[in-house]
Coordinates of C-alpha atoms and ligand atoms in Angstrom, one line a residue:
M210 CA 67.9 66.6 37.7
L211 CA 65.5 68.5 39.8
T212 CA 66.3 69.5 43.4
L213 CA 63.8 70.0 46.2
R214 CA 64.5 73.8 46.1
E215 CA 63.7 73.9 42.3
F216 CA 60.6 71.8 42.7
L217 CA 59.3 74.1 45.5
R218 CA 60.0 77.3 43.6
D219 CA 58.6 76.1 40.2
T220 CA 55.5 74.5 41.8
R221 CA 54.8 77.6 43.8
G222 CA 54.9 79.7 40.7
R223 CA 52.7 77.2 38.6
L224 CA 50.1 77.0 41.3
G225 CA 50.1 80.7 42.0
K226 CA 49.5 81.4 38.3
V227 CA 46.2 79.4 38.3
G228 CA 45.1 81.2 41.5
A229 CA 45.4 78.2 43.9
P230 CA 45.1 79.8 47.4
E231 CA 48.1 78.6 49.3
P232 CA 50.8 77.7 46.6
R233 CA 53.8 77.5 48.9
L234 CA 52.1 75.4 51.6
E235 CA 50.7 73.1 48.9
A236 CA 54.0 72.6 47.1
E237 CA 55.5 71.6 50.4
V238 CA 52.7 69.2 51.3
M239 CA 53.0 67.5 47.9
L240 CA 56.7 67.1 48.2
S241 CA 56.5 65.9 51.8
D242 CA 53.8 63.4 50.9
V243 CA 55.5 61.9 47.8
L244 CA 59.0 61.7 49.4
G245 CA 57.7 60.6 52.8
V246 CA 59.7 63.4 54.5
P247 CA 57.9 65.5 57.2
R248 CA 57.3 69.0 55.9
H249 CA 59.5 70.7 58.5
R250 CA 62.4 68.5 57.4
L251 CA 62.2 69.4 53.7
Y252 CA 64.4 72.5 54.0
A253 CA 67.3 70.4 55.4
Y254 CA 67.5 68.6 52.0
Q255 CA 66.9 71.5 49.7
D256 CA 69.8 70.9 47.4
D257 CA 69.3 67.1 47.1
A258 CA 68.0 65.7 43.8
I259 CA 64.5 64.3 43.8
P260 CA 64.6 60.6 42.6
E261 CA 63.3 60.2 39.1
E262 CA 60.2 58.1 40.0
A263 CA 59.3 60.8 42.6
V264 CA 59.6 63.5 40.0
E265 CA 57.1 61.7 37.8
A266 CA 54.7 61.1 40.7
L267 CA 55.0 64.8 41.7
E268 CA 54.2 66.0 38.2
K269 CA 51.0 63.9 38.2
V270 CA 50.0 65.5 41.4
V271 CA 50.8 69.0 40.2
R272 CA 48.8 68.5 37.0
R273 CA 45.7 67.4 38.8
R274 CA 46.1 70.4 41.2
L275 CA 46.4 72.8 38.3
E276 CA 42.9 71.7 37.3
R277 CA 41.9 72.9 40.8
E278 CA 41.1 69.4 42.1
P279 CA 41.5 69.7 45.9
L280 CA 44.9 68.5 47.1
A281 CA 43.2 66.4 49.8
Y282 CA 41.4 64.4 47.1
I283 CA 44.7 63.9 45.1
L284 CA 46.6 62.8 48.1
G285 CA 43.7 60.9 49.7
H286 CA 44.1 62.5 53.1
R287 CA 44.0 65.8 55.0
E288 CA 45.0 66.9 58.5
F289 CA 42.2 68.1 60.7
Y290 CA 42.7 69.0 64.4
G291 CA 46.0 67.2 64.4
V292 CA 44.5 64.0 63.0
D293 CA 45.4 62.6 59.6
L294 CA 41.9 61.9 58.1
T295 CA 41.2 59.8 55.0
V296 CA 39.2 61.8 52.5
G297 CA 38.1 61.4 48.9
P298 CA 35.5 62.5 46.4
G299 CA 32.0 62.0 47.9
V300 CA 33.0 63.7 51.1
M301 CA 33.7 67.4 51.8
V302 CA 37.3 68.2 52.6
P303 CA 37.4 69.2 56.3
R304 CA 38.2 72.9 56.7
P305 CA 40.5 74.5 59.2
E306 CA 37.7 76.9 60.4
T307 CA 35.8 73.9 61.7
E308 CA 38.5 73.3 64.2
M309 CA 36.9 76.1 66.2
L310 CA 33.7 74.1 66.5
V311 CA 35.7 71.1 67.8
E312 CA 37.5 73.3 70.4
R313 CA 34.2 74.7 71.6
A314 CA 32.6 71.3 71.7
L315 CA 35.5 70.0 73.8
L316 CA 35.1 72.8 76.2
V317 CA 31.3 72.2 76.5
C318 CA 31.9 68.5 77.2
L319 CA 34.7 69.0 79.6
E320 CA 32.5 71.3 81.6
R321 CA 29.9 68.6 81.8
M322 CA 32.2 65.7 82.6
D323 CA 30.6 65.2 86.0
R324 CA 27.5 63.8 84.2
A325 CA 27.6 60.1 83.8
G326 CA 27.3 58.8 80.2
L327 CA 27.5 62.1 78.3
V328 CA 26.3 61.6 74.7
V329 CA 27.2 63.8 71.7
A330 CA 25.9 63.8 68.2
D331 CA 27.9 65.1 65.2
V332 CA 25.3 65.8 62.6
G333 CA 26.4 65.7 58.9
T334 CA 29.6 64.1 59.9
G335 CA 31.1 63.9 56.4
S336 CA 34.6 62.4 56.7
G337 CA 33.9 62.0 60.5
G338 CA 36.6 64.6 61.5
I339 CA 34.6 66.2 64.2
A340 CA 33.4 63.0 65.8
V341 CA 36.8 61.4 65.6
S342 CA 38.5 64.4 67.1
L343 CA 36.0 64.6 70.0
A344 CA 36.2 60.8 70.6
M345 CA 40.0 61.0 70.8
H346 CA 40.0 63.8 73.3
L347 CA 37.0 62.6 75.4
P348 CA 37.5 59.0 76.4
G349 CA 34.3 58.8 78.5
V350 CA 31.9 60.1 75.9
A351 CA 29.7 58.2 73.5
L352 CA 29.2 59.7 70.1
Y353 CA 26.7 59.4 67.3
A354 CA 27.7 60.6 63.8
T355 CA 25.0 61.0 61.3
D356 CA 25.0 61.8 57.6
I357 CA 22.4 61.5 54.8
S358 CA 25.1 60.4 52.4
A359 CA 26.1 56.7 52.4
E360 CA 29.2 57.6 50.6
A361 CA 30.3 60.0 53.3
L362 CA 29.5 57.5 56.0
E363 CA 31.9 55.0 54.3
V364 CA 34.7 57.5 54.6
A365 CA 33.7 58.3 58.2
R366 CA 33.7 54.6 59.0
A367 CA 37.3 54.3 57.5
N368 CA 38.4 57.1 59.8
V369 CA 36.6 55.8 62.9
E370 CA 38.2 52.4 62.4
K371 CA 41.7 53.9 61.5
F372 CA 41.8 55.3 65.0
G373 CA 40.2 52.3 66.8
L374 CA 37.1 54.4 67.8
G375 CA 34.5 51.9 66.6
P376 CA 33.1 51.0 70.0
R377 CA 32.4 54.7 70.9
V378 CA 31.3 56.3 67.6
T379 CA 28.1 54.9 66.2
L380 CA 27.5 55.9 62.5
L381 CA 23.9 56.4 61.5
E382 CA 22.5 57.1 58.0
G383 CA 19.5 59.5 57.7
D384 CA 18.2 63.0 57.8
L385 CA 19.8 65.2 60.5
L386 CA 18.7 64.0 64.0
Q387 CA 16.1 61.6 62.9
P388 CA 18.3 58.4 63.1
L389 CA 19.2 59.1 66.8
P390 CA 17.7 56.5 69.1
G391 CA 17.2 58.9 72.0
R392 CA 18.1 62.3 73.5
V393 CA 21.6 63.6 73.4
D394 CA 23.5 66.1 75.6
V395 CA 25.4 67.9 72.9
I396 CA 24.6 68.5 69.2
V397 CA 27.5 69.6 67.1
A398 CA 27.0 70.3 63.4
N399 CA 28.8 71.7 60.4
L400 CA 26.0 71.4 57.9
P401 CA 25.8 72.9 54.4
Y402 CA 25.2 76.7 55.0
I403 CA 26.2 78.4 51.7
P404 CA 23.3 80.0 49.9
S405 CA 22.8 78.1 46.5
G406 CA 23.3 81.3 44.5
R407 CA 26.7 82.0 46.0
L408 CA 28.2 78.5 45.2
E409 CA 29.1 79.4 41.6
E410 CA 31.0 82.5 42.8
L411 CA 33.3 80.6 45.1
Q412 CA 36.7 78.9 44.5
P413 CA 36.7 76.4 41.6
E414 CA 37.7 73.6 44.1
L415 CA 34.2 73.6 45.4
A416 CA 32.9 72.2 42.1
W417 CA 34.8 69.0 42.9
E418 CA 33.1 68.5 46.2
P419 CA 29.6 67.0 46.7
R420 CA 26.9 69.7 46.2
G421 CA 24.9 68.1 49.0
A422 CA 27.7 68.9 51.4
L423 CA 27.7 72.6 50.6
D424 CA 24.4 73.8 49.4
G425 CA 22.3 75.3 52.2
G426 CA 19.3 76.3 49.9
D427 CA 18.1 79.8 49.1
D428 CA 19.5 81.7 52.1
G429 CA 21.8 78.9 53.2
M430 CA 19.8 78.2 56.3
G431 CA 17.4 75.5 55.2
L432 CA 19.2 72.6 57.0
L433 CA 20.0 74.7 60.1
R434 CA 16.4 75.6 60.5
R435 CA 15.3 72.0 60.2
L436 CA 17.9 70.9 62.6
M437 CA 16.7 73.4 65.2
G438 CA 13.1 72.1 64.7
Q439 CA 14.2 68.5 65.2
A440 CA 16.4 69.3 68.1
A441 CA 13.5 70.3 70.3
G442 CA 12.6 66.6 70.6
K443 CA 16.2 65.2 70.7
L444 CA 18.1 67.5 73.0
A445 CA 18.4 66.5 76.7
D446 CA 17.5 69.1 79.4
D447 CA 20.5 71.3 80.0
G448 CA 21.7 70.3 76.5
V449 CA 23.9 72.3 74.1
I450 CA 23.7 72.9 70.4
L451 CA 26.8 74.1 68.5
L452 CA 26.4 75.1 64.9
E453 CA 29.0 76.3 62.4
I454 CA 27.5 79.2 60.5
D455 CA 28.1 81.7 57.8
P456 CA 28.5 85.3 58.9
G457 CA 25.1 86.9 59.1
Q458 CA 23.1 83.8 60.0
G459 CA 23.4 84.1 63.8
E460 CA 20.5 86.5 64.3
T461 CA 18.0 84.4 62.4
L462 CA 19.0 81.4 64.6
R463 CA 18.7 83.4 67.8
R464 CA 15.2 84.4 66.9
L465 CA 14.3 80.8 65.9
A466 CA 15.8 79.5 69.2
G467 CA 13.7 82.1 71.1
R468 CA 10.5 80.4 69.8
L469 CA 11.7 76.8 69.9
F470 CA 13.6 76.8 73.2
P471 CA 12.1 79.5 75.5
G472 CA 14.5 80.2 78.4
A473 CA 17.6 78.9 76.5
T474 CA 20.7 81.1 76.4
T475 CA 22.2 81.7 73.0
S476 CA 25.3 83.4 71.7
V477 CA 27.0 84.0 68.4
E478 CA 30.8 83.7 68.4
E479 CA 33.4 85.1 66.0
D480 CA 36.4 83.4 64.5
L481 CA 40.0 84.8 64.6
A482 CA 39.1 86.9 61.5
G483 CA 36.3 88.5 63.4
L484 CA 33.6 86.8 61.4
E485 CA 30.5 85.2 63.0
R486 CA 31.3 81.5 62.9
L487 CA 29.5 79.6 65.7
F488 CA 26.0 79.6 67.0
V489 CA 25.7 78.3 70.6
L490 CA 22.5 77.4 72.4
E491 CA 22.3 76.2 76.0
S492 CA 18.9 74.9 76.9
R493 CA 17.4 74.9 80.4
Ligands
SAM127 C1 29.6 71.0 55.1 S1 29.7 69.2 55.1 C2 30.6 69.0 56.6 C3 31.2 67.7 56.8 C4 31.9 67.5 58.1 N1 31.0 67.8 59.3 C5 33.1 68.5 58.2 O1 33.0 69.5 59.0 O2 34.1 68.3 57.5 C6 28.0 68.8 55.5 C7 27.7 67.3 55.6 O3 26.3 67.3 55.9 C8 25.7 66.2 55.2 N2 24.3 66.4 55.0 C9 23.6 67.2 54.1 N3 22.3 67.2 54.3 C10 22.1 66.3 55.4 C11 20.9 65.9 56.1 N4 19.7 66.3 55.7 N5 21.1 65.0 57.1 C12 22.3 64.6 57.5 N6 23.5 65.0 56.9 C13 23.3 65.9 55.9 C14 26.5 66.2 53.9 O4 26.4 64.9 53.3 C15 27.9 66.5 54.3 O5 28.6 65.3 54.7

């Protein structure tokens, strides 16, 4: 017999030993998922025995996780901005830091709600988390979600359909802004921005994720630069560009913006850890 308390304690220890970053949280998420009990309710049943079939299912999950396969791939879903997104190999696992980009994009759109037919593009949509979250909170807005990966777009499509957003989120396959049929008011993007040489130094979980979703080239900024170049022809007057960035990339983008969008205002915003996380451009 294995109680919930014992599972949580043992699993926390096993995950901690291999260096998994959030062992306690992950042990709870596994248990909650397999038992179908909300995480905040688990502690009410701590001394109950876990049914035998569930113990076997949990052991399979733990073993895969000990190989550092991302938990979101093992369970097939991940919460992002309060939405339960389907995810799987072929698509990057949405990260909590990207919720800052969603918050900022919501603010930008709400400030412009007086404009009829506001159009937003989520570039490099991956699992579609940014586009889905924006569509859910902004009923009057039309969205395009682009990605170069057909596999990622399949996952994005599953998420768009799961939440009944099909009529408002148009998925387009292609390079950055090229597939967009016209100008858009807001461009939001969490594109690959990690310098190629740093990828090997990062958490082993990244090896499970598609390289094309992470690798930003020599200095990590290849795609960001190209996006800025394409944006000059795709951003509406008074449009806004919001880019998630790696700390240290803001100044290069500001200089580039100065050449491509003379007269635009730019800023670099920090996350809660005080790290540069967002580049914001408002064109005139
Ligand atoms: C860092 S992941 C982010 C995914 C998603 N936006 C998120 O925040 O979870 C970057 C995404 O950009 C896509 N991508 C890479 N190069 C691209 C390109 N040239 N054009 C469009 N999308 C691209 C990748 O396939 C991947 O889905």
